[in-house]
């Protein structure tokens, strides 16, 4: 029996002739997806789908309505681009009209956030069954009792078949992601990439939580055997999901969290892992999810006859993805939360091959690198990105941060100081040269260094001061080739390394100029150390 809220679509002003499917479970949604021709089952049970031309987020097609609510609260610029209330009204009218003509709709009532006092009620309306399964998997699922009187605070309408009109709707193309914080409504059209829905909820929480003193984070998180929580900041492709899925530690979540006075809590109830080049040797916990009914695989190549999967084939996308319930990871937290963190890891994929594989940061340096958010955009995570490109994405998640970065940065600095947190910068990018010359950092090296950082043994080794950035770098770590700890030694030409390092330092300094008026003197001094 369907769990239909007393707050119906009609109550929300949505009138449609469609057959409405409310809060369906995994099996019926998979059945509908198959019956609708939305995907096929792989040999071991996962649903395999294709998203068409949109295999990543359409960052340039996202807009926030600029009105009295957002005029002075949103950090307007190239990331948070404005849409007029009038254009949104026209877009909303056309979305509602499109809903009215649908034959079938799927509705899911869900929570964004696992800590009850900080969660938000989100209703998602889909035309595709697999999209409804995806968002039901990725967000937190209410109990049957909670569904009966579920009142949505925010609503997401997701229609891949919708085609926006730039002239009428004030957008850039036929694809649109429009966020209205006043009406608490998000409209997604013209893209079948399911990640737009989950990141929209992330954006909502990034807007709401700082006002409540909660730090929203684009990070994964896990708990050690002694109850020590670690959080891993990083953009897509830097290793958040891979490195947090550690058999020796309890997983809180792989992508989005809040840091309250009492806990680190997952915003989600599932994981969304990259599948390209996935192997059972390097990522056994994640690989095992690809053999489970209930997992959804996006743009993974499948043999239509044998139903065998090929994770090494990037024909459909470099950004092939898998979504699965978090309890598919054997050692996941049942509560979806853990204690406040003892360790912070900033993950970066350095395309220049300049940064050491691990460095220890002071609290001031931590805020500097958090606001800088340096990494490489990895091929496939955004439309038009075909190879890694050096970029600065403040807070390691600029596309999802509506407010000014200093708000998140100051929250982080306060919490680091309050909890005596140890901070590390980990390079999962290139070693032995820049992209195209060097090689990707071996995952076994990264894991060995992370294990030493998390168990505390890394704090007792000898350190040197990096001449370029001023942070501390271990000189020798058991089980790790000492040469790889000093990037200059891994390059064939030391002078070329020095030139490349100087170029990267200058990019850091130039980028940080925008934050200098928003941070205190100690953080500015950390920035000067980098110069």
Coordinates of C-alpha atoms in Angstrom, one line a residue:
X1 CA 0.0 0.0 0.0
X2 CA 1.3 3.4 -1.0
X3 CA 2.1 5.9 1.8
X4 CA 0.4 9.1 0.6
X5 CA 0.8 12.2 2.7
X6 CA -2.2 14.2 3.7
X7 CA -0.5 17.1 1.9
X8 CA -1.2 16.1 -1.7
X9 CA 0.0 17.5 -5.0
X10 CA -3.3 19.3 -5.4
X11 CA -2.7 21.0 -2.0
X12 CA 0.5 22.4 -3.5
X13 CA -1.4 23.7 -6.5
X14 CA -0.3 20.9 -8.8
X15 CA -3.2 19.5 -10.8
X16 CA -2.5 16.5 -13.1
X17 CA -4.2 13.7 -14.8
X18 CA -1.2 11.5 -14.1
X19 CA -1.4 8.2 -12.2
X20 CA 0.6 9.1 -9.1
X21 CA 2.9 6.6 -7.4
X22 CA 3.8 7.6 -3.9
X23 CA 6.8 6.5 -1.9
X24 CA 7.3 3.2 -3.7
X25 CA 10.0 0.8 -2.5
X26 CA 13.0 -0.4 -4.5
X27 CA 11.4 -3.5 -6.1
X28 CA 8.3 -1.7 -7.6
X29 CA 10.4 1.2 -8.8
X30 CA 12.8 -1.2 -10.6
X31 CA 9.9 -3.0 -12.1
X32 CA 8.4 0.2 -13.4
X33 CA 11.8 1.4 -14.7
X34 CA 12.1 -1.9 -16.7
X35 CA 8.5 -1.8 -17.9
X36 CA 9.0 1.8 -19.0
X37 CA 12.2 0.9 -21.0
X38 CA 14.3 3.2 -18.7
X39 CA 17.1 0.6 -18.2
X40 CA 18.0 -3.0 -18.0
X41 CA 19.2 -5.4 -15.3
X42 CA 22.8 -6.5 -15.2
X43 CA 23.7 -10.1 -14.5
X44 CA 23.9 -9.8 -10.7
X45 CA 20.9 -7.5 -10.2
X46 CA 21.7 -3.8 -10.5
X47 CA 19.7 -1.5 -12.7
X48 CA 21.8 -0.1 -15.6
X49 CA 20.6 3.2 -17.1
X50 CA 22.0 5.8 -19.6
X51 CA 21.6 9.6 -19.0
X52 CA 22.2 10.7 -22.6
X53 CA 24.3 13.7 -23.4
X54 CA 24.2 14.9 -19.8
X55 CA 26.6 12.6 -17.9
X56 CA 27.5 15.2 -15.3
X57 CA 26.2 18.4 -13.7
X58 CA 25.3 21.3 -16.0
X59 CA 27.0 23.9 -13.8
X60 CA 26.4 26.8 -16.2
X61 CA 22.6 26.1 -16.4
X62 CA 22.0 26.5 -12.7
X63 CA 20.3 29.7 -11.4
X64 CA 19.1 31.2 -8.1
X65 CA 16.1 33.5 -8.0
X66 CA 17.3 37.0 -6.9
X67 CA 14.7 38.6 -4.6
X68 CA 14.3 40.1 -1.2
X69 CA 15.2 36.8 0.5
X70 CA 18.4 36.2 -1.4
X71 CA 19.6 39.7 -2.4
X72 CA 21.9 40.1 0.6
X73 CA 22.3 36.4 1.6
X74 CA 23.6 34.8 -1.6
X75 CA 27.2 35.2 -2.8
X76 CA 26.3 36.4 -6.3
X77 CA 28.9 35.9 -9.1
X78 CA 30.0 33.4 -11.7
X79 CA 28.9 30.4 -9.5
X80 CA 25.6 31.7 -8.1
X81 CA 24.0 33.2 -11.1
X82 CA 20.7 35.1 -10.7
X83 CA 17.3 34.6 -12.3
X84 CA 14.5 37.2 -12.0
X85 CA 11.3 36.3 -10.2
X86 CA 9.4 37.0 -13.4
X87 CA 11.4 34.5 -15.4
X88 CA 11.0 31.9 -12.6
X89 CA 7.2 32.5 -12.6
X90 CA 7.1 31.7 -16.3
X91 CA 9.3 28.6 -15.8
X92 CA 7.1 27.4 -12.9
X93 CA 3.9 27.9 -14.9
X94 CA 5.3 25.8 -17.8
X95 CA 6.6 23.1 -15.4
X96 CA 3.2 22.8 -13.8
X97 CA 1.5 22.6 -17.2
X98 CA 3.9 19.9 -18.2
X99 CA 3.1 17.9 -15.0
X100 CA -0.6 18.2 -15.9
X101 CA 0.0 16.4 -19.2
X102 CA 2.0 13.5 -17.8
X103 CA 0.5 10.0 -17.7
X104 CA 2.6 8.8 -14.8
X105 CA 4.4 10.6 -11.9
X106 CA 6.5 9.3 -9.0
X107 CA 6.5 11.2 -5.7
X108 CA 9.0 10.6 -2.9
X109 CA 8.8 12.3 0.5
X110 CA 12.3 12.3 2.1
X111 CA 14.6 14.0 4.6
X112 CA 17.7 15.9 3.8
X113 CA 19.8 15.3 6.9
X114 CA 20.1 12.5 9.5
X115 CA 20.1 14.6 12.7
X116 CA 16.4 15.3 13.4
X117 CA 16.7 18.8 14.7
X118 CA 18.6 19.9 11.5
X119 CA 17.0 17.9 8.7
X120 CA 14.7 19.4 6.0
X121 CA 11.6 17.8 4.6
X122 CA 12.0 17.4 0.8
X123 CA 9.4 16.3 -1.7
X124 CA 10.6 15.1 -5.1
X125 CA 8.4 14.7 -8.1
X126 CA 9.7 12.6 -11.0
X127 CA 8.6 11.5 -14.5
X128 CA 11.2 8.6 -14.5
X129 CA 10.9 5.7 -12.1
X130 CA 14.7 5.3 -11.9
X131 CA 15.1 8.9 -10.9
X132 CA 12.7 8.4 -8.1
X133 CA 14.6 5.3 -7.0
X134 CA 17.8 7.3 -7.2
X135 CA 16.7 10.1 -4.9
X136 CA 15.0 7.6 -2.6
X137 CA 18.3 5.9 -2.3
X138 CA 20.4 9.0 -1.8
X139 CA 18.3 10.9 0.7
X140 CA 17.1 9.7 4.2
X141 CA 13.9 7.7 4.1
X142 CA 11.2 8.5 6.7
X143 CA 9.3 5.8 8.6
X144 CA 5.8 4.9 7.5
X145 CA 4.4 6.9 10.5
X146 CA 6.4 10.0 9.4
X147 CA 5.1 9.7 5.9
X148 CA 1.5 9.8 6.9
X149 CA 1.7 13.5 7.9
X150 CA 4.7 14.5 5.9
X151 CA 4.7 18.2 5.1
X152 CA 7.2 19.2 2.5
X153 CA 9.3 22.3 3.3
X154 CA 11.0 22.2 -0.1
X155 CA 9.8 20.6 -3.4
X156 CA 11.9 19.5 -6.3
X157 CA 10.3 18.9 -9.7
X158 CA 12.5 16.9 -12.0
X159 CA 11.5 16.6 -15.7
X160 CA 14.2 15.4 -18.1
X161 CA 11.8 15.8 -21.0
X162 CA 11.2 19.5 -20.3
X163 CA 12.9 21.9 -22.7
X164 CA 13.5 25.4 -21.3
X165 CA 13.2 28.5 -23.5
X166 CA 16.0 30.9 -22.8
X167 CA 14.0 33.9 -24.0
X168 CA 11.0 33.1 -21.9
X169 CA 12.7 31.6 -18.9
X170 CA 15.8 33.7 -18.6
X171 CA 18.2 30.8 -18.8
X172 CA 21.1 29.8 -21.0
X173 CA 19.9 26.7 -22.9
X174 CA 17.1 24.1 -23.0
X175 CA 18.6 22.7 -19.7
X176 CA 17.8 24.5 -16.5
X177 CA 18.2 24.1 -12.7
X178 CA 16.3 26.9 -11.0
X179 CA 16.3 27.4 -7.3
X180 CA 13.8 29.6 -5.5
X181 CA 14.5 29.9 -1.8
X182 CA 11.5 32.1 -1.2
X183 CA 9.0 29.7 -2.7
X184 CA 11.1 26.7 -1.5
X185 CA 10.9 25.2 -5.0
X186 CA 13.6 23.8 -7.3
X187 CA 12.9 23.1 -11.0
X188 CA 15.2 20.7 -13.0
X189 CA 14.6 20.3 -16.7
X190 CA 16.4 19.1 -19.8
X191 CA 18.8 16.7 -18.2
X192 CA 18.6 13.1 -17.1
X193 CA 21.7 13.3 -14.9
X194 CA 20.3 12.3 -11.5
X195 CA 23.0 14.0 -9.5
X196 CA 21.3 17.4 -10.1
X197 CA 18.6 16.4 -7.6
X198 CA 21.0 15.3 -4.8
X199 CA 23.2 18.4 -5.2
X200 CA 20.1 20.6 -5.1
X201 CA 19.3 19.3 -1.6
X202 CA 22.9 19.9 -0.7
X203 CA 22.5 23.5 -1.8
X204 CA 19.4 23.9 0.4
X205 CA 21.2 22.7 3.5
X206 CA 24.2 24.8 2.7
X207 CA 21.9 27.8 2.7
X208 CA 19.9 26.9 5.8
X209 CA 22.4 25.4 8.3
X210 CA 25.0 28.1 8.8
X211 CA 22.3 30.3 10.3
X212 CA 21.8 27.6 12.9
X213 CA 25.5 27.4 13.7
X214 CA 25.9 24.1 11.8
X215 CA 28.8 23.6 9.4
X216 CA 27.7 22.0 6.1
X217 CA 30.5 20.1 4.4
X218 CA 31.2 18.6 1.0
X219 CA 33.0 15.7 2.6
X220 CA 32.9 12.0 3.4
X221 CA 33.2 10.8 7.0
X222 CA 34.0 7.7 8.9
X223 CA 34.7 6.6 12.5
X224 CA 37.7 4.6 13.8
X225 CA 37.6 1.8 16.3
X226 CA 38.2 4.2 19.2
X227 CA 35.3 6.4 18.2
X228 CA 37.5 9.0 16.4
X229 CA 35.7 10.6 13.5
X230 CA 37.5 11.8 10.4
X231 CA 36.1 14.0 7.7
X232 CA 37.4 14.0 4.1
X233 CA 36.8 17.2 2.1
X234 CA 37.2 17.1 -1.6
X235 CA 35.6 17.7 -5.0
X236 CA 34.4 14.9 -7.3
X237 CA 37.2 12.6 -8.3
X238 CA 39.6 13.4 -5.4
X239 CA 38.8 10.2 -3.5
X240 CA 36.1 11.0 -0.9
X241 CA 34.1 7.9 -1.5
X242 CA 37.0 5.6 -2.1
X243 CA 39.1 6.6 0.9
X244 CA 36.2 6.7 3.3
X245 CA 35.1 3.2 2.4
X246 CA 37.6 1.6 4.7
X247 CA 36.9 -1.9 6.2
X248 CA 38.7 -0.9 9.4
X249 CA 36.5 2.1 10.0
X250 CA 32.7 2.7 10.3
X251 CA 31.3 4.8 7.4
X252 CA 29.1 7.7 8.2
X253 CA 28.7 8.8 4.6
X254 CA 30.5 9.5 1.3
X255 CA 29.7 13.0 0.2
X256 CA 27.6 15.5 2.3
X257 CA 27.6 16.1 6.0
X258 CA 26.8 18.6 8.8
X259 CA 29.0 19.4 11.8
X260 CA 26.8 20.3 14.8
X261 CA 27.8 20.8 18.4
X262 CA 27.1 17.2 19.1
X263 CA 27.7 15.2 15.9
X264 CA 28.9 14.8 12.3
X265 CA 25.7 13.7 10.5
X266 CA 25.1 12.5 7.0
X267 CA 22.8 14.5 4.8
X268 CA 22.0 11.4 2.9
X269 CA 21.0 7.8 3.2
X270 CA 23.0 6.4 0.3
X271 CA 26.3 6.7 -1.7
X272 CA 27.1 7.9 -5.2
X273 CA 30.4 6.5 -6.3
X274 CA 32.4 6.8 -9.5
X275 CA 32.5 3.5 -11.4
X276 CA 35.1 4.1 -14.1
X277 CA 38.0 1.7 -13.7
X278 CA 36.4 0.3 -10.5
X279 CA 38.2 -2.9 -9.4
X280 CA 37.6 -5.4 -6.6
X281 CA 41.2 -5.1 -5.5
X282 CA 41.4 -1.4 -5.0
X283 CA 37.8 -0.7 -3.9
X284 CA 36.3 -4.0 -2.7
X285 CA 33.4 -2.5 -0.6
X286 CA 32.2 -0.4 -3.5
X287 CA 32.7 -3.1 -6.1
X288 CA 30.5 -5.4 -4.1
X289 CA 27.6 -3.0 -4.5
X290 CA 27.6 -3.5 -8.2
X291 CA 26.4 -7.0 -7.7
X292 CA 23.4 -6.0 -5.6
X293 CA 19.7 -5.6 -6.5
X294 CA 18.9 -2.0 -5.6
X295 CA 22.0 -0.4 -7.0
X296 CA 21.6 1.9 -9.9
X297 CA 24.5 2.2 -12.4
X298 CA 24.6 5.2 -14.7
X299 CA 26.4 5.1 -18.0
X300 CA 28.3 1.9 -17.2
X301 CA 28.8 -0.1 -20.4
X302 CA 27.0 -3.5 -20.4
X303 CA 26.9 -6.4 -22.8
X304 CA 23.3 -6.6 -23.8
X305 CA 23.5 -10.4 -24.3
X306 CA 25.5 -11.6 -21.3
X307 CA 24.6 -8.6 -19.0
X308 CA 28.3 -8.4 -18.0
X309 CA 29.5 -5.0 -16.9
X310 CA 32.7 -3.3 -18.2
X311 CA 33.9 -0.7 -15.7
X312 CA 37.0 0.2 -17.8
X313 CA 35.0 1.2 -20.9
X314 CA 34.4 5.0 -20.9
X315 CA 32.4 5.0 -24.2
X316 CA 29.3 6.4 -22.5
X317 CA 31.0 8.6 -19.9
X318 CA 34.1 9.2 -17.9
X319 CA 31.8 10.0 -15.1
X320 CA 30.0 6.7 -14.8
X321 CA 28.3 6.4 -11.4
X322 CA 26.7 4.0 -9.0
X323 CA 24.1 4.8 -6.4
X324 CA 23.3 2.4 -3.6
X325 CA 21.9 2.5 0.0
X326 CA 24.6 3.2 2.5
X327 CA 23.8 -0.1 4.3
X328 CA 25.2 -1.9 1.2
X329 CA 28.6 -0.9 2.8
X330 CA 29.1 -3.6 5.5
X331 CA 30.5 -1.3 8.1
X332 CA 28.2 1.7 7.7
X333 CA 26.8 3.5 10.7
X334 CA 23.2 2.5 11.6
X335 CA 22.6 6.0 13.0
X336 CA 24.0 7.8 9.9
X337 CA 26.1 10.0 12.3
X338 CA 29.1 10.0 14.6
X339 CA 31.0 12.0 17.2
X340 CA 32.5 15.4 16.3
X341 CA 35.7 14.9 14.3
X342 CA 39.3 14.6 15.6
X343 CA 40.8 14.7 12.1
X344 CA 40.2 16.7 9.0
X345 CA 41.6 15.6 5.6
X346 CA 41.6 18.0 2.6
X347 CA 41.8 15.9 -0.6
X348 CA 43.2 17.5 -3.7
X349 CA 44.1 16.1 -7.1
X350 CA 47.1 18.3 -7.9
X351 CA 47.4 18.3 -11.7
X352 CA 50.8 20.0 -11.5
X353 CA 52.4 17.3 -9.4
X354 CA 53.8 19.8 -7.0
X355 CA 52.0 19.1 -3.7
X356 CA 53.4 16.3 -1.4
X357 CA 51.2 13.2 -0.9
X358 CA 50.5 14.4 2.7
X359 CA 51.1 17.6 4.7
X360 CA 50.2 18.7 8.2
X361 CA 48.4 22.1 8.5
X362 CA 48.0 24.6 11.3
X363 CA 44.5 25.8 11.9
X364 CA 45.3 29.0 9.9
X365 CA 46.7 27.0 7.0
X366 CA 43.6 24.7 7.2
X367 CA 41.3 27.7 6.7
X368 CA 43.6 29.0 3.9
X369 CA 43.4 25.7 2.0
X370 CA 39.7 25.3 2.7
X371 CA 38.9 28.7 1.2
X372 CA 41.2 28.0 -1.7
X373 CA 39.8 24.6 -2.5
X374 CA 42.5 23.7 -5.0
X375 CA 42.1 20.6 -7.0
X376 CA 41.8 19.4 -10.6
X377 CA 38.4 19.1 -12.2
X378 CA 38.3 15.5 -13.3
X379 CA 37.0 14.6 -16.8
X380 CA 33.3 14.0 -16.9
X381 CA 32.2 15.6 -13.6
X382 CA 31.0 18.7 -15.6
X383 CA 29.8 19.1 -19.2
X384 CA 32.7 20.2 -21.4
X385 CA 35.5 19.0 -19.1
X386 CA 37.5 16.4 -21.0
X387 CA 40.7 16.3 -19.1
X388 CA 41.9 17.3 -15.6
X389 CA 42.2 21.1 -15.3
X390 CA 43.6 23.0 -12.3
X391 CA 40.9 24.9 -10.5
X392 CA 40.1 26.6 -7.3
X393 CA 36.7 25.7 -5.8
X394 CA 36.3 27.5 -2.5
X395 CA 35.2 25.3 0.4
X396 CA 35.9 22.3 -1.8
X397 CA 32.4 22.8 -3.2
X398 CA 31.8 26.3 -4.6
X399 CA 29.0 25.2 -7.0
X400 CA 26.9 24.1 -3.9
X401 CA 27.6 27.0 -1.5
X402 CA 25.0 29.8 -1.8
X403 CA 26.5 32.0 0.9
X404 CA 29.8 33.8 1.0
X405 CA 32.8 31.4 1.5
X406 CA 33.9 33.3 4.6
X407 CA 30.8 32.2 6.4
X408 CA 31.7 28.5 6.0
X409 CA 35.4 29.2 6.5
X410 CA 34.9 31.0 9.8
X411 CA 32.6 28.2 11.0
X412 CA 35.2 25.6 10.2
X413 CA 38.0 27.6 11.9
X414 CA 35.9 28.0 15.1
X415 CA 35.1 24.2 15.2
X416 CA 38.8 23.3 14.6
X417 CA 39.9 25.5 17.5
X418 CA 37.1 24.3 19.8
X419 CA 37.8 20.6 19.2
X420 CA 41.6 20.6 18.9
X421 CA 41.3 19.0 15.4
X422 CA 44.3 17.8 13.5
X423 CA 44.3 18.8 9.8
X424 CA 46.1 17.2 6.8
X425 CA 46.3 18.1 3.1
X426 CA 46.4 14.9 1.0
X427 CA 47.3 14.9 -2.7
X428 CA 45.6 12.1 -4.6
X429 CA 46.7 13.7 -7.9
X430 CA 50.0 13.4 -9.8
X431 CA 53.5 12.6 -8.8
X432 CA 56.7 12.5 -10.8
X433 CA 55.6 15.4 -13.1
X434 CA 52.5 17.3 -14.0
X435 CA 49.4 15.8 -15.7
X436 CA 50.5 14.1 -19.0
X437 CA 54.0 13.5 -17.7
X438 CA 53.8 12.1 -14.2
X439 CA 51.6 9.3 -12.9
X440 CA 48.5 9.3 -10.6
X441 CA 49.5 8.9 -6.9
X442 CA 49.3 5.2 -6.0
X443 CA 46.3 4.5 -3.9
X444 CA 48.3 2.2 -1.7
X445 CA 50.6 5.1 -0.8
X446 CA 47.6 7.3 0.0
X447 CA 46.0 4.7 2.2
X448 CA 49.3 4.0 4.1
X449 CA 49.7 7.7 4.8
X450 CA 46.1 8.2 5.8
X451 CA 46.2 5.2 8.1
X452 CA 49.3 6.7 9.8
X453 CA 47.5 10.1 10.1
X454 CA 44.4 8.6 11.5
X455 CA 46.0 6.3 14.0
X456 CA 48.2 9.1 15.3
X457 CA 51.6 7.5 14.4
X458 CA 52.3 10.1 11.7
X459 CA 52.5 12.9 14.3
X460 CA 55.6 11.2 15.8
X461 CA 57.8 11.2 12.7
X462 CA 60.2 13.9 11.6
X463 CA 58.9 16.7 9.4
X464 CA 60.4 19.3 7.1
X465 CA 58.9 22.7 6.2
X466 CA 57.8 22.8 2.6
X467 CA 59.6 25.8 0.9
X468 CA 56.7 26.6 -1.3
X469 CA 53.7 26.5 1.0
X470 CA 55.1 26.5 4.5
X471 CA 53.2 23.4 5.7
X472 CA 54.9 20.5 7.4
X473 CA 55.8 17.4 5.3
X474 CA 56.9 14.0 6.8
X475 CA 60.4 13.0 5.9
X476 CA 60.0 9.3 6.3
X477 CA 57.0 7.0 6.9
X478 CA 57.2 3.2 7.4
X479 CA 56.1 1.3 4.3
X480 CA 56.3 4.4 2.0
X481 CA 59.2 5.2 -0.4
X482 CA 60.8 8.4 1.1
X483 CA 61.4 9.7 -2.4
X484 CA 57.7 10.1 -3.1
X485 CA 57.3 12.3 0.1
X486 CA 59.4 15.0 -1.6
X487 CA 57.8 15.8 -5.0
X488 CA 60.9 17.5 -6.3
X489 CA 62.8 14.3 -6.0
X490 CA 60.3 12.5 -8.2
X491 CA 60.7 14.9 -11.1
X492 CA 63.4 14.2 -13.8
X493 CA 64.2 18.0 -13.9
X494 CA 64.4 19.8 -10.6
X495 CA 64.5 23.3 -12.2
X496 CA 61.3 22.5 -14.1
X497 CA 59.7 21.5 -10.8
X498 CA 60.8 24.8 -9.2
X499 CA 59.3 26.7 -12.1
X500 CA 56.0 24.8 -11.9
X501 CA 55.8 25.1 -8.1
X502 CA 56.3 28.9 -8.4
X503 CA 53.5 29.1 -10.9
X504 CA 51.2 27.1 -8.7
X505 CA 52.0 29.3 -5.6
X506 CA 51.2 32.4 -7.6
X507 CA 47.9 31.0 -8.6
X508 CA 47.1 30.3 -4.9
X509 CA 48.1 33.8 -3.9
X510 CA 46.2 35.4 -6.8
X511 CA 43.1 33.4 -6.0
X512 CA 43.2 34.1 -2.3
X513 CA 43.2 37.9 -2.8
X514 CA 39.4 37.8 -3.0
X515 CA 39.2 36.5 0.6
X516 CA 41.8 38.7 2.3
X517 CA 39.2 41.3 3.6
X518 CA 37.1 38.5 5.1
X519 CA 39.7 36.7 7.2
X520 CA 41.8 37.7 10.2
X521 CA 45.5 38.5 10.3
X522 CA 46.6 34.9 11.2
X523 CA 45.0 33.5 8.1
X524 CA 46.4 36.3 5.9
X525 CA 49.9 35.4 7.3
X526 CA 49.3 31.8 6.3
X527 CA 48.6 33.0 2.8
X528 CA 51.8 35.1 2.8
X529 CA 53.8 32.0 3.8
X530 CA 52.6 30.4 0.6
X531 CA 54.0 33.4 -1.3

